[in-house]
Structure formats: C-alpha cells, structure tokens
C-alpha cells in the first residue's frame, strides 16, 4: 500500500474545479497553509470572480482547461484534489454526456497524472452515489439505490464509476487515492442560478418572490457549511495511512425542505411565501450522512450550525445582488433553529 511521506512540507497542489464554489474555498485554505496551488478550471460552472482575488498571489497559478483534455502539467505536483464536475441537477443535466465523461475520462486523466507525478489524489464523490436510499442514515458500506438509466444517472453513475477507478488505482498501488462522499454543502460563492435548494430559496427570498419547493417539502437533507467541508477534505488528504474506503463528509443535522424554507422566510424580511411543484424524477426522499468513519479516522465533525451558516450565505448573496435588488436588502436576523426530537443538529 502506498504511504504518505513528508506530510508537513510545503507542497504544490493541483485543485481541479478550483474556480468553483467549493474549489475556490479549498484554494484559499491551501494557500493559507503555505502551499503552492495550481487551479485548473474550464469555467463551465466555475467563476472567474471566485479566484480573482488570488490572481496576483505569488503561490497561485490559474490553468484554464477541461480535465477531459488535460494530460500533463509542466511542473512537479505533490497532491491532486478533483472537484471538477457540475454538481447540481440543472447543471449536470444540461450536458449529461459531458458530465459522464468528466467523471470517467476526466478523473482517469487526473489519476494518470497523479501516477506520473507520484502525487496523492483525492476524489470528490457525492452522496448521490446512494441514490434514493433505503438505508438511513447512509453509511459508507451501503451500496445505494440508484436508477442507472434515469436523468440523474450521468452524475450518479459517473461518480460511482470514478470511485471504482480510484480504488482500482489504489489496490494496484499505482496512486495513493482517497475518496470523499460529499453531502449537501452551502455557503458564500454559491452561484445564484446553480439550482441548489439553498441558493434557490435565498435568491427568491431576496427578490421577494415565492419560495419554490418540490413535492410536499417533507423530504430531508443535511446541510454542511463550506468551511467545515474544506477542513474535512484536507484532513482526508493528509491522514496516514490511506483509509482504503470512502469517507462521508457532511453535517448529520437533518432538516425537511419545509423547515429550511421557514428559516429563510424568518431571516429575510422581503421573503414572500412558499409554493409547491411536482417532485422531479428520482429525487431522494431522505438524505443524512453517518459520519462515524470521519470522526474515527479524521477526528472531524462539522462545527457551523445551519442558522449561522445561512446568515453568512444570505449576507453573501445580498452583496452580489444587482443594484435594483439591493434596495430591498434586509438586515438578516439569526433565526432560531427548529427544535425537533428526530432531527439532531450535528455540531
């Protein structure tokens, strides 16, 4: 089994998808630790604005490229984080073939790059590999309930295939590959139009529009603030020895979508009301991570409560809204989190 060496040294780290929501926060964190960061992004869903403050940083290099076409880097690389893939249903379904190829061909290209550079590799997988789960909460040994031919398959099955590639490269001692399964994450730098539930509700509320929910709104999700997620990614990359198994990273606090919407309504005075639409095909009914493995192996658990994270996220969206919407800017208050016996808060 491949082992980590010189974990404390300053490294050159490639972050694929580094101009995205999570990727840009990861770039910030790695730079703050003194590492050199190579940010690779095609800007298909990433944003130049997310990395603009880093452009003149002496240890930051931007490489505009699609990982499906990336085969070599002209300098040594010590670690590779692969976060390069559209992550919300409207984005990954817009070009499902490219989504699948990003997951399979793109991940393969980065794994071969890691092999040539003897670089450690971390694959950002997803809770979507569990599909519409029949196990609750979801443990890493659960094999999932995924529709392999449905409209979400390009992402769900693409990520499952990417995991298989990583573990085959690990088992054959070709790459020190690690896999994280990321649950719903939110925070500043989310794109207003990315189609995720948190950004959708906040933008609608700030615009005074009805908050759109699907189905009955009683389906559940767990929401992890981006700084907590980034801390988990770095810990998984640095842990020695390699866990040899996927690791869930997410907040085990479980909320219905109705509860999330009510919190947004309470925090944004311009918010209107809730309206309901039919549930999309294959939309999971319950989603909550079992993070026992992350606690045991990484000493990690989330710290930011949902109300605190929402307040920061609302402040961010208020700062980027167009001027005509700025006139409606509320001073968001910290909403009290729902107290329900069956919905643990996490940390």
mmCIF file of C-alpha atoms in Angstrom:
data_model
loop_
_atom_site.group_PDB
_atom_site.id
_atom_site.type_symbol
_atom_site.label_atom_id
_atom_site.label_comp_id
_atom_site.label_asym_id
_atom_site.label_seq_id
_atom_site.Cartn_x
_atom_site.Cartn_y
_atom_site.Cartn_z
ATOM 1 C CA UNK A 1 0.000 0.000 0.000
ATOM 2 C CA UNK A 2 1.269 3.464 -0.882
ATOM 3 C CA UNK A 3 2.137 5.600 2.138
ATOM 4 C CA UNK A 4 2.324 9.362 2.670
ATOM 5 C CA UNK A 5 5.714 10.977 3.309
ATOM 6 C CA UNK A 6 6.731 14.488 4.389
ATOM 7 C CA UNK A 7 3.157 15.497 5.122
ATOM 8 C CA UNK A 8 4.261 18.706 6.861
ATOM 9 C CA UNK A 9 6.278 20.076 3.917
ATOM 10 C CA UNK A 10 5.050 22.852 1.669
ATOM 11 C CA UNK A 11 3.622 21.261 -1.454
ATOM 12 C CA UNK A 12 2.476 22.039 -4.955
ATOM 13 C CA UNK A 13 -1.198 21.111 -5.037
ATOM 14 C CA UNK A 14 -3.440 20.908 -8.093
ATOM 15 C CA UNK A 15 -7.104 21.700 -7.478
ATOM 16 C CA UNK A 16 -9.289 20.669 -10.415
ATOM 17 C CA UNK A 17 -12.506 22.670 -10.354
ATOM 18 C CA UNK A 18 -10.676 25.254 -8.270
ATOM 19 C CA UNK A 19 -12.750 28.198 -9.521
ATOM 20 C CA UNK A 20 -15.953 26.565 -8.357
ATOM 21 C CA UNK A 21 -17.892 27.139 -5.156
ATOM 22 C CA UNK A 22 -16.077 24.555 -3.017
ATOM 23 C CA UNK A 23 -12.861 24.540 -5.048
ATOM 24 C CA UNK A 24 -12.176 28.246 -4.546
ATOM 25 C CA UNK A 25 -12.552 27.907 -0.773
ATOM 26 C CA UNK A 26 -10.167 24.956 -0.895
ATOM 27 C CA UNK A 27 -7.635 27.041 -2.851
ATOM 28 C CA UNK A 28 -7.865 29.752 -0.177
ATOM 29 C CA UNK A 29 -7.311 27.237 2.618
ATOM 30 C CA UNK A 30 -4.320 25.592 0.941
ATOM 31 C CA UNK A 31 -2.669 28.937 0.213
ATOM 32 C CA UNK A 32 -3.173 29.984 3.821
ATOM 33 C CA UNK A 33 -1.182 26.883 4.823
ATOM 34 C CA UNK A 34 1.744 27.990 2.699
ATOM 35 C CA UNK A 35 1.276 25.619 -0.253
ATOM 36 C CA UNK A 36 1.562 26.430 -3.964
ATOM 37 C CA UNK A 37 -1.783 25.983 -5.725
ATOM 38 C CA UNK A 38 -2.389 25.146 -9.376
ATOM 39 C CA UNK A 39 -6.055 25.874 -10.074
ATOM 40 C CA UNK A 40 -7.460 24.020 -13.096
ATOM 41 C CA UNK A 41 -10.916 25.031 -14.290
ATOM 42 C CA UNK A 42 -12.775 25.228 -17.599
ATOM 43 C CA UNK A 43 -15.199 27.847 -16.171
ATOM 44 C CA UNK A 44 -18.107 25.712 -17.344
ATOM 45 C CA UNK A 45 -19.674 26.096 -13.907
ATOM 46 C CA UNK A 46 -16.804 27.772 -12.049
ATOM 47 C CA UNK A 47 -16.476 31.529 -11.842
ATOM 48 C CA UNK A 48 -13.536 33.810 -12.538
ATOM 49 C CA UNK A 49 -14.826 36.047 -9.754
ATOM 50 C CA UNK A 50 -14.196 33.286 -7.216
ATOM 51 C CA UNK A 51 -10.451 33.261 -7.903
ATOM 52 C CA UNK A 52 -9.953 36.876 -8.984
ATOM 53 C CA UNK A 53 -8.546 37.859 -5.560
ATOM 54 C CA UNK A 54 -5.894 35.142 -5.970
ATOM 55 C CA UNK A 55 -4.646 36.073 -9.430
ATOM 56 C CA UNK A 56 -1.659 38.067 -8.135
ATOM 57 C CA UNK A 57 -0.815 35.688 -5.302
ATOM 58 C CA UNK A 58 2.803 34.524 -5.742
ATOM 59 C CA UNK A 59 1.908 30.894 -4.989
ATOM 60 C CA UNK A 60 -1.210 30.706 -7.168
ATOM 61 C CA UNK A 61 -1.356 29.704 -10.825
ATOM 62 C CA UNK A 62 -4.535 29.578 -12.909
ATOM 63 C CA UNK A 63 -4.769 26.991 -15.702
ATOM 64 C CA UNK A 64 -7.868 27.219 -17.882
ATOM 65 C CA UNK A 65 -8.531 23.677 -19.083
ATOM 66 C CA UNK A 66 -11.120 20.902 -19.190
ATOM 67 C CA UNK A 67 -9.900 17.822 -17.309
ATOM 68 C CA UNK A 68 -11.243 15.681 -20.150
ATOM 69 C CA UNK A 69 -8.412 17.182 -22.225
ATOM 70 C CA UNK A 70 -5.759 17.658 -19.510
ATOM 71 C CA UNK A 71 -2.872 15.215 -19.810
ATOM 72 C CA UNK A 72 0.206 16.873 -18.319
ATOM 73 C CA UNK A 73 1.348 19.731 -16.102
ATOM 74 C CA UNK A 74 4.689 21.400 -16.727
ATOM 75 C CA UNK A 75 5.855 21.346 -13.104
ATOM 76 C CA UNK A 76 6.006 18.803 -10.265
ATOM 77 C CA UNK A 77 2.771 18.124 -8.381
ATOM 78 C CA UNK A 78 2.540 16.632 -4.875
ATOM 79 C CA UNK A 79 -1.239 16.367 -4.441
ATOM 80 C CA UNK A 80 -4.335 16.499 -6.642
ATOM 81 C CA UNK A 81 -7.867 17.310 -5.496
ATOM 82 C CA UNK A 82 -10.509 16.516 -8.122
ATOM 83 C CA UNK A 83 -13.582 18.705 -7.638
ATOM 84 C CA UNK A 84 -14.140 19.236 -11.369
ATOM 85 C CA UNK A 85 -17.748 18.401 -12.184
ATOM 86 C CA UNK A 86 -21.070 20.204 -12.351
ATOM 87 C CA UNK A 87 -22.781 19.378 -9.062
ATOM 88 C CA UNK A 88 -26.428 20.466 -9.210
ATOM 89 C CA UNK A 89 -29.091 18.705 -11.314
ATOM 90 C CA UNK A 90 -29.790 21.637 -13.688
ATOM 91 C CA UNK A 91 -26.056 21.959 -14.358
ATOM 92 C CA UNK A 92 -25.111 18.323 -14.791
ATOM 93 C CA UNK A 93 -28.256 17.508 -16.786
ATOM 94 C CA UNK A 94 -27.617 20.392 -19.216
ATOM 95 C CA UNK A 95 -24.959 18.268 -20.955
ATOM 96 C CA UNK A 96 -25.253 14.774 -19.486
ATOM 97 C CA UNK A 97 -22.718 13.222 -21.852
ATOM 98 C CA UNK A 98 -20.066 15.749 -20.849
ATOM 99 C CA UNK A 99 -20.948 15.167 -17.181
ATOM 100 C CA UNK A 100 -20.364 11.433 -17.547
ATOM 101 C CA UNK A 101 -17.124 11.967 -19.456
ATOM 102 C CA UNK A 102 -15.898 14.446 -16.845
ATOM 103 C CA UNK A 103 -16.491 11.841 -14.158
ATOM 104 C CA UNK A 104 -14.847 8.971 -16.043
ATOM 105 C CA UNK A 105 -12.409 10.301 -18.642
ATOM 106 C CA UNK A 106 -11.524 13.430 -16.667
ATOM 107 C CA UNK A 107 -10.957 11.526 -13.437
ATOM 108 C CA UNK A 108 -8.879 8.985 -15.352
ATOM 109 C CA UNK A 109 -6.696 11.749 -16.799
ATOM 110 C CA UNK A 110 -6.064 13.157 -13.328
ATOM 111 C CA UNK A 111 -5.322 9.728 -11.868
ATOM 112 C CA UNK A 112 -2.754 9.049 -14.591
ATOM 113 C CA UNK A 113 -1.286 12.494 -13.919
ATOM 114 C CA UNK A 114 -1.070 11.623 -10.223
ATOM 115 C CA UNK A 115 0.633 8.339 -11.088
ATOM 116 C CA UNK A 116 3.282 10.056 -13.215
ATOM 117 C CA UNK A 117 3.997 12.626 -10.505
ATOM 118 C CA UNK A 118 3.698 10.187 -7.566
ATOM 119 C CA UNK A 119 1.066 12.576 -6.213
ATOM 120 C CA UNK A 120 -1.593 11.776 -3.647
ATOM 121 C CA UNK A 121 -5.111 12.045 -5.070
ATOM 122 C CA UNK A 122 -8.469 12.960 -3.541
ATOM 123 C CA UNK A 123 -11.672 12.345 -5.480
ATOM 124 C CA UNK A 124 -14.703 14.453 -4.605
ATOM 125 C CA UNK A 125 -17.522 11.945 -4.850
ATOM 126 C CA UNK A 126 -21.054 12.575 -3.685
ATOM 127 C CA UNK A 127 -23.913 11.360 -1.530
ATOM 128 C CA UNK A 128 -25.737 10.898 -4.839
ATOM 129 C CA UNK A 129 -23.984 7.527 -5.144
ATOM 130 C CA UNK A 130 -26.539 6.347 -2.569
ATOM 131 C CA UNK A 131 -29.410 7.326 -4.882
ATOM 132 C CA UNK A 132 -32.824 7.401 -3.204
ATOM 133 C CA UNK A 133 -31.539 5.487 -0.188
ATOM 134 C CA UNK A 134 -33.295 2.623 1.531
ATOM 135 C CA UNK A 135 -30.823 2.898 4.430
ATOM 136 C CA UNK A 136 -30.989 5.826 6.837
ATOM 137 C CA UNK A 137 -28.652 7.409 7.746
ATOM 138 C CA UNK A 138 -26.303 6.442 4.939
ATOM 139 C CA UNK A 139 -23.116 4.586 5.885
ATOM 140 C CA UNK A 140 -20.216 4.166 3.503
ATOM 141 C CA UNK A 141 -20.793 0.416 3.241
ATOM 142 C CA UNK A 142 -24.289 0.997 1.796
ATOM 143 C CA UNK A 143 -24.270 0.241 -1.948
ATOM 144 C CA UNK A 144 -27.102 2.563 -2.837
ATOM 145 C CA UNK A 145 -30.385 2.587 -4.727
ATOM 146 C CA UNK A 146 -29.546 4.330 -7.995
ATOM 147 C CA UNK A 147 -31.510 4.428 -11.241
ATOM 148 C CA UNK A 148 -28.702 3.687 -13.706
ATOM 149 C CA UNK A 149 -30.705 4.865 -16.756
ATOM 150 C CA UNK A 150 -32.586 7.853 -15.308
ATOM 151 C CA UNK A 151 -31.989 11.592 -15.846
ATOM 152 C CA UNK A 152 -29.622 11.788 -12.857
ATOM 153 C CA UNK A 153 -27.548 8.779 -13.932
ATOM 154 C CA UNK A 154 -24.935 10.855 -15.772
ATOM 155 C CA UNK A 155 -23.879 12.225 -12.383
ATOM 156 C CA UNK A 156 -24.811 9.395 -10.002
ATOM 157 C CA UNK A 157 -23.311 6.610 -12.091
ATOM 158 C CA UNK A 158 -20.479 8.818 -13.307
ATOM 159 C CA UNK A 159 -19.381 9.406 -9.729
ATOM 160 C CA UNK A 160 -19.727 5.711 -8.909
ATOM 161 C CA UNK A 161 -17.508 4.859 -11.886
ATOM 162 C CA UNK A 162 -14.972 7.470 -10.779
ATOM 163 C CA UNK A 163 -14.844 5.841 -7.352
ATOM 164 C CA UNK A 164 -14.193 2.462 -8.987
ATOM 165 C CA UNK A 165 -11.278 3.951 -10.945
ATOM 166 C CA UNK A 166 -9.791 5.437 -7.782
ATOM 167 C CA UNK A 167 -9.952 2.210 -5.812
ATOM 168 C CA UNK A 168 -8.562 0.153 -8.698
ATOM 169 C CA UNK A 169 -5.594 2.544 -8.897
ATOM 170 C CA UNK A 170 -5.184 2.274 -5.127
ATOM 171 C CA UNK A 171 -5.433 -1.534 -4.999
ATOM 172 C CA UNK A 172 -2.813 -1.879 -7.725
ATOM 173 C CA UNK A 173 -0.508 0.522 -5.810
ATOM 174 C CA UNK A 174 -0.424 2.979 -8.704
ATOM 175 C CA UNK A 175 -1.912 6.008 -6.916
ATOM 176 C CA UNK A 176 -2.464 6.958 -3.279
ATOM 177 C CA UNK A 177 -6.146 7.682 -3.987
ATOM 178 C CA UNK A 178 -8.734 8.751 -1.427
ATOM 179 C CA UNK A 179 -12.491 9.192 -1.935
ATOM 180 C CA UNK A 180 -14.777 11.584 -0.063
ATOM 181 C CA UNK A 181 -18.554 11.397 -0.394
ATOM 182 C CA UNK A 182 -19.804 14.959 -0.041
ATOM 183 C CA UNK A 183 -23.297 15.683 1.268
ATOM 184 C CA UNK A 184 -25.233 18.923 0.622
ATOM 185 C CA UNK A 185 -22.896 21.870 1.083
ATOM 186 C CA UNK A 186 -23.708 25.569 1.111
ATOM 187 C CA UNK A 187 -22.086 28.931 1.806
ATOM 188 C CA UNK A 188 -20.671 32.059 0.149
ATOM 189 C CA UNK A 189 -19.701 31.801 -3.543
ATOM 190 C CA UNK A 190 -22.600 29.550 -4.455
ATOM 191 C CA UNK A 191 -23.850 30.614 -7.877
ATOM 192 C CA UNK A 192 -27.270 32.313 -7.699
ATOM 193 C CA UNK A 193 -28.529 30.233 -10.642
ATOM 194 C CA UNK A 194 -26.943 26.870 -9.810
ATOM 195 C CA UNK A 195 -30.279 25.248 -8.974
ATOM 196 C CA UNK A 196 -29.352 24.103 -5.462
ATOM 197 C CA UNK A 197 -32.019 24.382 -2.821
ATOM 198 C CA UNK A 198 -30.198 26.811 -0.510
ATOM 199 C CA UNK A 199 -29.231 29.275 -3.237
ATOM 200 C CA UNK A 200 -32.662 28.984 -4.877
ATOM 201 C CA UNK A 201 -34.528 29.848 -1.676
ATOM 202 C CA UNK A 202 -32.222 32.698 -0.660
ATOM 203 C CA UNK A 203 -32.299 34.376 -4.077
ATOM 204 C CA UNK A 204 -36.074 34.023 -4.321
ATOM 205 C CA UNK A 205 -36.461 35.458 -0.818
ATOM 206 C CA UNK A 206 -34.197 38.442 -1.508
ATOM 207 C CA UNK A 207 -36.155 39.159 -4.696
ATOM 208 C CA UNK A 208 -39.475 38.999 -2.882
ATOM 209 C CA UNK A 209 -40.540 36.023 -4.982
ATOM 210 C CA UNK A 210 -42.364 32.888 -3.772
ATOM 211 C CA UNK A 211 -40.071 30.177 -2.413
ATOM 212 C CA UNK A 212 -40.336 27.148 -4.699
ATOM 213 C CA UNK A 213 -40.415 23.704 -3.094
ATOM 214 C CA UNK A 214 -40.967 20.355 -4.781
ATOM 215 C CA UNK A 215 -43.264 17.563 -3.693
ATOM 216 C CA UNK A 216 -44.619 18.047 -0.172
ATOM 217 C CA UNK A 217 -41.414 19.620 1.112
ATOM 218 C CA UNK A 218 -41.122 16.847 3.685
ATOM 219 C CA UNK A 219 -38.103 15.253 2.000
ATOM 220 C CA UNK A 220 -34.993 15.763 4.131
ATOM 221 C CA UNK A 221 -31.467 16.971 3.554
ATOM 222 C CA UNK A 222 -28.390 17.634 5.678
ATOM 223 C CA UNK A 223 -26.571 20.929 5.133
ATOM 224 C CA UNK A 224 -22.822 21.301 5.680
ATOM 225 C CA UNK A 225 -21.199 24.754 5.681
ATOM 226 C CA UNK A 226 -18.379 25.066 3.167
ATOM 227 C CA UNK A 227 -15.623 25.786 5.706
ATOM 228 C CA UNK A 228 -16.454 22.553 7.539
ATOM 229 C CA UNK A 229 -16.338 20.600 4.288
ATOM 230 C CA UNK A 230 -12.975 22.058 3.263
ATOM 231 C CA UNK A 231 -11.493 21.149 6.640
ATOM 232 C CA UNK A 232 -12.697 17.574 6.102
ATOM 233 C CA UNK A 233 -11.214 17.385 2.606
ATOM 234 C CA UNK A 234 -7.802 18.477 3.833
ATOM 235 C CA UNK A 235 -7.861 16.054 6.753
ATOM 236 C CA UNK A 236 -8.720 13.163 4.459
ATOM 237 C CA UNK A 237 -5.887 14.082 2.094
ATOM 238 C CA UNK A 238 -3.402 14.311 4.963
ATOM 239 C CA UNK A 239 -4.426 11.270 7.033
ATOM 240 C CA UNK A 240 -1.895 8.441 7.100
ATOM 241 C CA UNK A 241 -2.320 5.630 6.291
ATOM 242 C CA UNK A 242 -4.840 5.824 3.489
ATOM 243 C CA UNK A 243 -8.259 4.759 4.888
ATOM 244 C CA UNK A 244 -8.793 2.486 1.882
ATOM 245 C CA UNK A 245 -12.539 3.191 1.918
ATOM 246 C CA UNK A 246 -14.829 6.132 1.032
ATOM 247 C CA UNK A 247 -15.445 8.657 3.811
ATOM 248 C CA UNK A 248 -18.695 10.598 4.220
ATOM 249 C CA UNK A 249 -18.264 14.314 4.891
ATOM 250 C CA UNK A 250 -21.431 16.198 5.747
ATOM 251 C CA UNK A 251 -23.486 17.568 8.595
ATOM 252 C CA UNK A 252 -25.718 14.927 10.217
ATOM 253 C CA UNK A 253 -28.275 17.549 11.234
ATOM 254 C CA UNK A 254 -31.368 16.546 9.257
ATOM 255 C CA UNK A 255 -33.984 19.062 8.114
ATOM 256 C CA UNK A 256 -37.042 18.880 5.942
ATOM 257 C CA UNK A 257 -37.053 21.251 2.990
ATOM 258 C CA UNK A 258 -40.079 22.903 4.596
ATOM 259 C CA UNK A 259 -38.013 23.669 7.686
ATOM 260 C CA UNK A 260 -35.218 25.136 5.581
ATOM 261 C CA UNK A 261 -37.706 27.357 3.750
ATOM 262 C CA UNK A 262 -39.234 28.554 7.022
ATOM 263 C CA UNK A 263 -35.776 29.502 8.296
ATOM 264 C CA UNK A 264 -35.105 31.528 5.152
ATOM 265 C CA UNK A 265 -38.519 33.213 5.466
ATOM 266 C CA UNK A 266 -37.675 34.184 9.049
ATOM 267 C CA UNK A 267 -34.232 35.563 8.153
ATOM 268 C CA UNK A 268 -35.160 37.544 5.029
ATOM 269 C CA UNK A 269 -37.967 40.069 5.600
ATOM 270 C CA UNK A 270 -38.525 40.534 1.856
ATOM 271 C CA UNK A 271 -39.398 36.846 1.510
ATOM 272 C CA UNK A 272 -42.857 36.133 0.151
ATOM 273 C CA UNK A 273 -44.455 32.714 0.607
ATOM 274 C CA UNK A 274 -43.948 29.047 -0.199
ATOM 275 C CA UNK A 275 -45.309 27.405 -3.356
ATOM 276 C CA UNK A 276 -45.131 23.717 -4.271
ATOM 277 C CA UNK A 277 -44.386 21.990 -7.574
ATOM 278 C CA UNK A 278 -44.221 18.311 -8.612
ATOM 279 C CA UNK A 279 -41.221 16.352 -7.358
ATOM 280 C CA UNK A 280 -38.526 15.691 -10.014
ATOM 281 C CA UNK A 281 -37.858 12.106 -11.072
ATOM 282 C CA UNK A 282 -35.511 10.122 -8.785
ATOM 283 C CA UNK A 283 -35.276 12.947 -6.242
ATOM 284 C CA UNK A 284 -34.123 11.343 -2.942
ATOM 285 C CA UNK A 285 -36.635 11.408 -0.102
ATOM 286 C CA UNK A 286 -34.171 11.286 2.784
ATOM 287 C CA UNK A 287 -30.511 12.176 2.943
ATOM 288 C CA UNK A 288 -28.358 12.154 6.069
ATOM 289 C CA UNK A 289 -24.718 11.092 6.471
ATOM 290 C CA UNK A 290 -23.390 8.666 9.011
ATOM 291 C CA UNK A 291 -20.071 10.365 9.849
ATOM 292 C CA UNK A 292 -18.724 7.813 12.339
ATOM 293 C CA UNK A 293 -15.865 6.956 9.972
ATOM 294 C CA UNK A 294 -14.851 10.624 9.589
ATOM 295 C CA UNK A 295 -14.911 11.096 13.358
ATOM 296 C CA UNK A 296 -12.819 7.999 13.995
ATOM 297 C CA UNK A 297 -10.279 8.283 11.174
ATOM 298 C CA UNK A 298 -10.017 12.042 10.730
ATOM 299 C CA UNK A 299 -11.107 13.444 14.067
ATOM 300 C CA UNK A 300 -13.541 15.544 12.027
ATOM 301 C CA UNK A 301 -17.081 16.724 12.599
ATOM 302 C CA UNK A 302 -18.898 19.886 11.469
ATOM 303 C CA UNK A 303 -18.926 22.966 13.664
ATOM 304 C CA UNK A 304 -21.129 25.559 11.935
ATOM 305 C CA UNK A 305 -24.866 25.333 12.797
ATOM 306 C CA UNK A 306 -27.325 25.789 9.953
ATOM 307 C CA UNK A 307 -28.672 29.139 11.222
ATOM 308 C CA UNK A 308 -25.179 30.628 11.455
ATOM 309 C CA UNK A 309 -24.187 29.334 8.014
ATOM 310 C CA UNK A 310 -27.401 30.604 6.453
ATOM 311 C CA UNK A 311 -26.784 34.069 7.900
ATOM 312 C CA UNK A 312 -23.327 34.193 6.260
ATOM 313 C CA UNK A 313 -24.724 32.862 2.982
ATOM 314 C CA UNK A 314 -27.552 35.399 2.933
ATOM 315 C CA UNK A 315 -25.054 38.203 3.591
ATOM 316 C CA UNK A 316 -23.023 36.989 0.611
ATOM 317 C CA UNK A 317 -25.999 36.922 -1.748
ATOM 318 C CA UNK A 318 -27.055 40.375 -0.574
ATOM 319 C CA UNK A 319 -23.581 41.641 -1.522
ATOM 320 C CA UNK A 320 -23.757 40.322 -5.102
ATOM 321 C CA UNK A 321 -27.387 41.046 -5.965
ATOM 322 C CA UNK A 322 -27.991 43.621 -8.735
ATOM 323 C CA UNK A 323 -28.481 47.233 -7.613
ATOM 324 C CA UNK A 324 -32.219 47.226 -8.163
ATOM 325 C CA UNK A 325 -32.494 44.345 -5.718
ATOM 326 C CA UNK A 326 -30.071 45.927 -3.245
ATOM 327 C CA UNK A 327 -32.777 48.426 -2.303
ATOM 328 C CA UNK A 328 -34.651 45.519 -0.752
ATOM 329 C CA UNK A 329 -31.682 44.387 1.263
ATOM 330 C CA UNK A 330 -32.811 43.281 4.716
ATOM 331 C CA UNK A 331 -30.646 43.067 7.793
ATOM 332 C CA UNK A 332 -30.896 39.314 8.313
ATOM 333 C CA UNK A 333 -31.508 38.176 11.842
ATOM 334 C CA UNK A 334 -30.229 34.918 13.218
ATOM 335 C CA UNK A 335 -33.175 32.570 13.041
ATOM 336 C CA UNK A 336 -33.703 30.049 15.772
ATOM 337 C CA UNK A 337 -33.110 26.542 14.519
ATOM 338 C CA UNK A 338 -36.042 24.132 14.599
ATOM 339 C CA UNK A 339 -36.127 22.029 17.743
ATOM 340 C CA UNK A 340 -37.378 18.580 16.863
ATOM 341 C CA UNK A 341 -36.524 15.365 18.612
ATOM 342 C CA UNK A 342 -35.966 13.415 15.401
ATOM 343 C CA UNK A 343 -33.609 15.925 13.760
ATOM 344 C CA UNK A 344 -30.243 16.055 15.516
ATOM 345 C CA UNK A 345 -28.335 19.273 14.951
ATOM 346 C CA UNK A 346 -24.870 17.877 14.487
ATOM 347 C CA UNK A 347 -22.088 20.147 15.664
#
